[in-house]
Amino acid sequence: MLKSLLRYPSGGGSVRESHMRRKLYENGVTNSLQSNFPLLLKLSEEVLDKWLSYPETQHVPLSQHILGFAMKFVTQMVLGGTFDDEQELIRFQKIHGTVWSEIGKGFQDGSLDKNTARKKQYEDALMQLESILKKIIKERKGRNFSEHIFIDSLVQGDLTEQQILEDSMIFSLAGCIITAKLCTWAICFLTTSEEVQKKFYKEIDQVIGKGPITSEKIEQLRYCRQVLCETVRTAKLTPVSARLQDIEGRINQFIIPRETLILYALGVVLQDPSTWPSPHKFDPDRFADDSVMRVFSSLGFSGTQECPELRFAYMVSAALLTVLVRRLHLLPVEGQVFEMKYALVTSSREEAWITVSKRY
């Protein structure tokens, strides 16, 4: 769907080529995440140190801090050391924000094409993003670097430069926003669910204790995964998705031709009371049931159908939450109500504020 919104042409290749390209994309996410796990912990510790330095009464602008964290990690994991520089990161974040906001609103309601100034601003920002990506693709081609980034996996595959550009663009945009919003909503729900936070801390203490956090240990945090799955469901993180029909299908008397774009109203399905008892309640324990996880998998939120950006977001969120909850109590601001704003990815309508106190 994002590819269509960016107005990139559909590939037109064979099903085999499409699957090969998707596999390369997925492997690129997995390999670059593994290679950059120490960076993920470093940036998570930076957020922790910042919050530890605050007085307990100070309100923390959660959305702002988490977006900055996600932007730092995604840019360095996808694009490499260019974005160690703070000014380069700020520039990228501004361009990224312009493109994403128009994709989420301007294309969907048709307003972008009706406003010449806005359309030019969007097209200029998209051109700047593409220019940055093209420069890095050119730099990485045919060379070996000590750190492995997402673009390296694409460059090493049998892809055209346009395909590398498109896949890098999609992950740079979606990977950052999905990760930021998943982290933000998970923390919001933890601040308002004391028992869930206690149970999560207990799991961290049992599995990791005071020892080093590793990707292998993160994978063992089953309750953490339940918290994140329930966050996706309760927040309706991605309220709509789309997929091209690979083969001709049928629903009752209706024929669905091959390559038809199918829209999924996930926001409705995720809170259908016939599937999810007490659908508006944040209850990670519901995902202790394997049959519930299978339903979630069938919707594309886990298992083989899970989108690579969400798989990435789960790992990044799990690492950040583990670093934070191990040292901090995450607390709500009295009287604040988190109101949801629905778009391609659900966000908080206003800044989400929290407070923190030290565990030790």
Coordinates of C-alpha atoms in Angstrom, one line a residue:
M1 CA 0.0 0.0 0.0
L2 CA 2.8 2.4 0.9
K3 CA 4.4 1.7 -2.5
S4 CA 1.2 2.7 -4.2
L5 CA 0.9 5.9 -2.1
L6 CA 4.4 6.9 -3.0
R7 CA 3.3 6.4 -6.7
Y8 CA 6.0 3.9 -7.4
P9 CA 5.1 1.6 -10.3
S10 CA 4.0 -1.9 -9.5
G11 CA 6.9 -4.2 -10.4
G12 CA 5.2 -6.2 -13.1
G13 CA 7.6 -9.1 -12.5
S14 CA 6.7 -12.7 -12.0
V15 CA 5.4 -14.1 -8.7
R16 CA 8.7 -15.8 -8.2
E17 CA 10.6 -12.5 -8.6
S18 CA 8.3 -10.8 -6.2
H19 CA 8.8 -13.5 -3.6
M20 CA 12.5 -13.3 -4.1
R21 CA 12.5 -9.5 -3.6
R22 CA 10.4 -9.8 -0.4
K23 CA 12.7 -12.5 1.0
L24 CA 15.7 -10.2 0.3
Y25 CA 13.9 -7.4 2.1
E26 CA 13.0 -9.5 5.1
N27 CA 16.6 -10.9 5.4
G28 CA 17.9 -7.3 5.1
V29 CA 15.8 -6.3 8.1
T30 CA 16.9 -9.3 10.1
N31 CA 20.6 -9.1 9.3
S32 CA 20.9 -5.4 9.8
L33 CA 19.0 -5.6 13.1
Q34 CA 21.3 -8.3 14.4
S35 CA 24.4 -6.4 13.3
N36 CA 23.2 -3.2 14.9
F37 CA 21.8 -4.6 18.2
P38 CA 24.7 -3.0 20.2
L39 CA 23.6 0.4 18.7
L40 CA 20.0 -0.3 19.7
L41 CA 21.1 -0.9 23.3
K42 CA 23.3 2.2 23.3
L43 CA 20.4 4.4 22.1
S44 CA 18.0 2.8 24.6
E45 CA 20.4 3.5 27.4
E46 CA 20.6 7.1 26.2
V47 CA 16.8 7.4 26.7
L48 CA 17.1 5.8 30.1
D49 CA 19.9 8.1 31.2
K50 CA 17.9 11.1 30.1
W51 CA 14.9 10.0 32.1
L52 CA 16.9 9.0 35.1
S53 CA 18.2 12.6 35.3
Y54 CA 14.7 14.1 35.6
P55 CA 13.1 14.9 38.9
E56 CA 10.2 12.4 39.6
T57 CA 7.6 15.2 39.2
Q58 CA 8.8 16.2 35.8
H59 CA 6.5 15.4 32.9
V60 CA 8.2 13.5 30.0
P61 CA 7.1 14.3 26.4
L62 CA 6.9 10.6 25.5
S63 CA 6.0 10.9 21.8
Q64 CA 8.7 13.4 21.1
H65 CA 11.4 11.4 22.9
I66 CA 10.5 8.0 21.3
L67 CA 10.2 9.4 17.8
G68 CA 13.7 10.9 18.2
F69 CA 15.0 7.5 19.5
A70 CA 13.3 5.6 16.6
M71 CA 14.6 8.1 14.0
K72 CA 18.2 7.8 15.3
F73 CA 18.1 4.0 15.2
V74 CA 16.4 3.5 11.9
T75 CA 18.5 6.1 10.0
Q76 CA 21.7 4.5 11.2
M77 CA 20.5 1.0 10.7
V78 CA 19.2 1.7 7.2
L79 CA 21.6 4.4 6.0
G80 CA 24.8 4.0 8.1
G81 CA 27.1 6.4 9.9
T82 CA 26.1 9.4 7.9
F83 CA 23.4 10.1 10.5
D84 CA 25.7 10.0 13.5
D85 CA 25.8 13.8 12.9
E86 CA 23.0 15.5 14.8
Q87 CA 22.4 18.2 12.1
E88 CA 22.1 15.6 9.4
L89 CA 19.6 13.7 11.5
I90 CA 17.5 16.8 12.2
R91 CA 17.5 17.5 8.5
F92 CA 16.4 14.0 7.6
Q93 CA 13.7 14.0 10.3
K94 CA 12.2 17.2 8.9
I95 CA 12.1 15.8 5.3
H96 CA 10.8 12.5 6.6
G97 CA 8.0 14.2 8.5
T98 CA 6.9 16.2 5.4
V99 CA 6.7 13.1 3.2
W100 CA 5.0 10.9 5.8
S101 CA 2.3 13.5 6.8
E102 CA 1.3 13.9 3.2
I103 CA 1.2 10.2 2.5
G104 CA -1.0 9.7 5.6
K105 CA -3.4 12.6 4.8
G106 CA -2.9 14.4 1.5
F107 CA -3.1 11.4 -0.8
Q108 CA -6.0 9.7 1.1
D109 CA -8.3 12.7 1.1
G110 CA -7.2 14.0 -2.3
S111 CA -6.3 17.4 -0.8
L112 CA -2.6 17.2 -1.9
D113 CA -3.4 17.4 -5.6
K114 CA -5.7 20.5 -4.9
N115 CA -3.0 22.5 -3.2
T116 CA -0.1 23.4 -5.5
A117 CA 2.2 24.8 -2.8
R118 CA 1.7 21.7 -0.6
K119 CA 2.2 19.4 -3.5
K120 CA 5.5 21.1 -4.5
Q121 CA 6.7 21.0 -0.8
Y122 CA 5.9 17.2 -0.7
E123 CA 7.6 16.5 -4.1
D124 CA 10.7 18.5 -3.1
A125 CA 10.9 16.6 0.2
L126 CA 10.5 13.2 -1.6
M127 CA 13.2 14.2 -4.1
Q128 CA 15.5 15.1 -1.2
L129 CA 14.9 11.7 0.4
E130 CA 15.5 9.9 -2.8
S131 CA 18.7 11.9 -3.4
I132 CA 20.0 10.9 0.1
L133 CA 19.2 7.3 -0.5
K134 CA 20.8 7.3 -4.0
K135 CA 24.0 8.8 -2.7
I136 CA 24.3 6.1 0.0
I137 CA 23.4 3.3 -2.4
K138 CA 26.2 4.5 -4.7
E139 CA 28.7 4.7 -1.8
R140 CA 27.9 1.1 -0.6
K141 CA 27.9 -0.6 -3.9
G142 CA 30.9 -2.9 -4.5
R143 CA 32.5 -2.0 -1.1
N144 CA 32.8 -3.7 2.2
F145 CA 32.1 -1.9 5.5
S146 CA 32.6 -3.0 9.1
E147 CA 28.9 -2.4 10.0
H148 CA 26.2 -4.1 8.0
I149 CA 23.2 -1.9 7.2
F150 CA 19.9 -2.6 5.5
I151 CA 20.9 -1.1 2.2
D152 CA 23.9 -3.5 2.1
S153 CA 21.5 -6.5 1.9
L154 CA 19.6 -4.9 -1.0
V155 CA 22.8 -3.9 -2.9
Q156 CA 24.2 -7.5 -2.6
G157 CA 21.0 -8.9 -4.1
D158 CA 19.9 -9.1 -7.7
L159 CA 17.9 -5.9 -7.7
T160 CA 17.9 -2.9 -10.0
E161 CA 18.9 0.5 -8.5
Q162 CA 15.2 1.6 -8.7
Q163 CA 14.2 -1.5 -6.6
I164 CA 16.9 -0.8 -4.1
L165 CA 15.7 2.8 -3.8
E166 CA 12.0 1.9 -3.4
D167 CA 12.7 -0.7 -0.7
S168 CA 15.0 1.6 1.2
M169 CA 12.5 4.4 1.0
I170 CA 9.6 2.2 2.2
F171 CA 11.6 0.8 5.2
S172 CA 13.0 4.2 6.1
L173 CA 9.5 5.7 6.2
A174 CA 7.4 2.8 7.7
G175 CA 10.0 1.3 9.9
C176 CA 10.6 4.5 11.8
I177 CA 6.9 5.4 12.3
I178 CA 5.6 1.9 13.2
T179 CA 8.5 1.5 15.7
A180 CA 8.0 4.9 17.3
K181 CA 4.2 4.5 17.7
L182 CA 4.4 0.9 19.0
C183 CA 6.9 1.9 21.6
T184 CA 4.9 5.0 22.5
W185 CA 1.6 3.1 22.9
A186 CA 3.2 0.3 24.8
I187 CA 4.6 2.7 27.4
C188 CA 1.2 4.6 27.5
F189 CA -0.6 1.3 28.3
L190 CA 2.1 0.2 30.9
T191 CA 1.6 3.6 32.8
T192 CA -2.1 2.9 33.1
S193 CA -1.8 -0.8 33.9
E194 CA 0.2 -1.2 37.1
E195 CA -0.3 -5.0 37.3
V196 CA 0.9 -5.5 33.7
Q197 CA 4.0 -3.5 34.4
K198 CA 4.7 -5.5 37.6
K199 CA 4.4 -8.8 35.7
F200 CA 6.6 -7.5 32.9
Y201 CA 9.3 -6.4 35.4
K202 CA 9.1 -9.8 37.1
E203 CA 9.7 -11.5 33.8
I204 CA 12.7 -9.2 33.1
D205 CA 14.1 -10.0 36.5
Q206 CA 13.7 -13.8 36.0
V207 CA 15.1 -14.0 32.5
I208 CA 17.8 -11.2 32.5
G209 CA 18.2 -10.1 36.1
K210 CA 21.1 -7.6 36.4
G211 CA 23.0 -9.3 33.6
P212 CA 23.6 -8.0 30.1
I213 CA 20.7 -7.6 27.7
T214 CA 21.2 -9.7 24.6
S215 CA 19.0 -10.4 21.5
E216 CA 18.7 -14.0 22.7
K217 CA 17.4 -13.0 26.1
I218 CA 15.0 -10.6 24.5
E219 CA 13.5 -13.4 22.4
Q220 CA 12.8 -15.3 25.6
L221 CA 10.6 -12.6 27.0
R222 CA 7.2 -14.2 26.2
Y223 CA 5.1 -11.8 28.3
C224 CA 6.8 -8.8 26.7
R225 CA 5.7 -10.2 23.3
Q226 CA 2.2 -10.5 24.7
V227 CA 2.3 -6.9 25.9
L228 CA 3.4 -5.7 22.4
C229 CA 0.8 -7.8 20.6
E230 CA -2.0 -6.4 22.9
T231 CA -0.6 -2.9 22.3
V232 CA -1.0 -3.4 18.5
R233 CA -4.5 -4.7 19.0
T234 CA -5.8 -2.2 21.6
A235 CA -4.2 0.9 19.8
K236 CA -5.3 -0.5 16.4
L237 CA -1.7 0.4 15.4
T238 CA -2.3 -0.1 11.7
P239 CA -6.1 0.3 11.2
V240 CA -6.0 -0.6 7.5
S241 CA -3.7 -2.7 5.3
A242 CA -3.7 -3.7 1.7
R243 CA -2.4 -6.7 -0.3
L244 CA -2.4 -7.7 -3.9
Q245 CA -4.2 -10.9 -4.6
D246 CA -1.5 -13.3 -5.9
I247 CA -4.0 -15.7 -7.5
E248 CA -7.7 -15.6 -8.5
G249 CA -9.9 -16.1 -5.5
R250 CA -13.6 -16.4 -4.6
I251 CA -15.7 -15.3 -1.6
N252 CA -19.2 -16.9 -1.9
Q253 CA -20.4 -15.9 -5.4
F254 CA -17.8 -13.2 -5.9
I255 CA -14.7 -13.6 -8.0
I256 CA -11.5 -11.7 -6.9
P257 CA -9.3 -11.4 -10.0
R258 CA -5.5 -11.9 -9.7
E259 CA -3.6 -8.7 -8.8
T260 CA -6.7 -7.1 -7.2
L261 CA -5.8 -4.7 -4.4
I262 CA -7.6 -6.0 -1.3
L263 CA -8.1 -3.6 1.6
Y264 CA -8.4 -5.0 5.2
A265 CA -10.3 -3.1 7.8
L266 CA -8.0 -4.2 10.6
G267 CA -9.2 -1.5 13.0
V268 CA -12.6 -3.1 13.0
V269 CA -11.4 -6.7 13.1
L270 CA -9.0 -6.1 16.0
Q271 CA -11.8 -5.0 18.3
D272 CA -14.5 -7.4 17.2
P273 CA -16.1 -8.6 20.4
S274 CA -16.9 -12.0 18.9
T275 CA -13.2 -12.6 18.6
W276 CA -11.8 -10.4 21.4
P277 CA -13.8 -10.5 24.7
S278 CA -13.8 -7.1 26.4
P279 CA -12.2 -5.7 23.3
H280 CA -11.4 -2.2 24.7
K281 CA -9.6 -3.6 27.7
F282 CA -5.7 -3.8 27.6
D283 CA -5.1 -7.4 28.6
P284 CA -1.9 -9.0 27.5
D285 CA -2.9 -12.3 29.2
R286 CA -5.3 -13.0 26.3
F287 CA -2.2 -13.8 24.1
A288 CA -1.1 -16.5 26.5
D289 CA -3.6 -18.7 24.5
D290 CA -1.9 -20.1 21.4
S291 CA -5.2 -20.1 19.5
V292 CA -5.5 -16.3 20.0
M293 CA -1.9 -15.9 18.7
R294 CA -2.9 -17.9 15.6
V295 CA -5.8 -15.5 14.9
F296 CA -3.4 -12.6 15.3
S297 CA -1.0 -14.3 12.9
S298 CA -3.8 -14.8 10.3
L299 CA -4.2 -11.0 10.3
G300 CA -0.5 -10.4 9.5
F301 CA 0.6 -9.3 13.0
S302 CA 2.8 -12.3 13.7
G303 CA 4.1 -15.5 12.1
T304 CA 4.9 -16.0 8.4
Q305 CA 2.4 -13.2 7.4
E306 CA 3.9 -10.6 9.7
C307 CA 5.2 -7.5 7.8
P308 CA 9.0 -7.0 8.2
E309 CA 8.5 -3.5 9.6
L310 CA 6.4 -4.8 12.4
R311 CA 8.8 -7.7 13.1
F312 CA 11.5 -5.1 13.4
A313 CA 9.3 -2.8 15.6
Y314 CA 8.6 -5.7 18.0
M315 CA 12.4 -6.3 18.6
V316 CA 13.3 -2.6 18.9
S317 CA 10.3 -2.0 21.3
A318 CA 11.1 -5.1 23.4
A319 CA 14.7 -3.9 23.8
L320 CA 13.8 -0.4 24.7
L321 CA 11.0 -1.4 27.1
T322 CA 13.4 -3.9 28.8
V323 CA 16.0 -1.3 29.3
L324 CA 13.4 1.2 30.7
V325 CA 11.3 -1.1 32.9
R326 CA 14.3 -2.8 34.5
R327 CA 15.3 0.6 36.0
L328 CA 12.2 2.7 36.1
H329 CA 8.6 2.8 37.2
L330 CA 6.6 4.2 34.3
L331 CA 3.8 6.4 35.7
P332 CA 0.8 8.3 34.2
V333 CA 0.2 12.0 34.5
E334 CA -3.0 12.5 36.5
G335 CA -6.0 13.5 34.4
Q336 CA -4.5 12.8 31.0
V337 CA -6.5 10.8 28.5
F338 CA -4.7 9.3 25.5
E339 CA -6.9 10.2 22.5
M340 CA -6.2 8.2 19.3
K341 CA -5.7 9.8 15.9
Y342 CA -6.2 7.3 13.1
A343 CA -4.1 7.4 9.9
L344 CA -1.8 4.8 8.2
V345 CA -0.4 4.3 11.7
T346 CA -2.3 5.3 14.8
S347 CA -0.8 8.1 17.0
S348 CA -1.8 10.1 20.0
R349 CA -3.8 13.2 19.0
E350 CA -1.9 15.3 21.6
E351 CA 1.6 14.8 23.1
A352 CA 1.6 11.8 25.5
W353 CA 3.0 12.8 28.8
I354 CA 4.3 10.5 31.5
T355 CA 6.4 10.6 34.7
V356 CA 9.0 8.2 35.9
S357 CA 10.6 7.1 39.2
K358 CA 13.7 5.0 39.8
R359 CA 13.5 1.3 40.8
Y360 CA 17.1 1.4 41.9

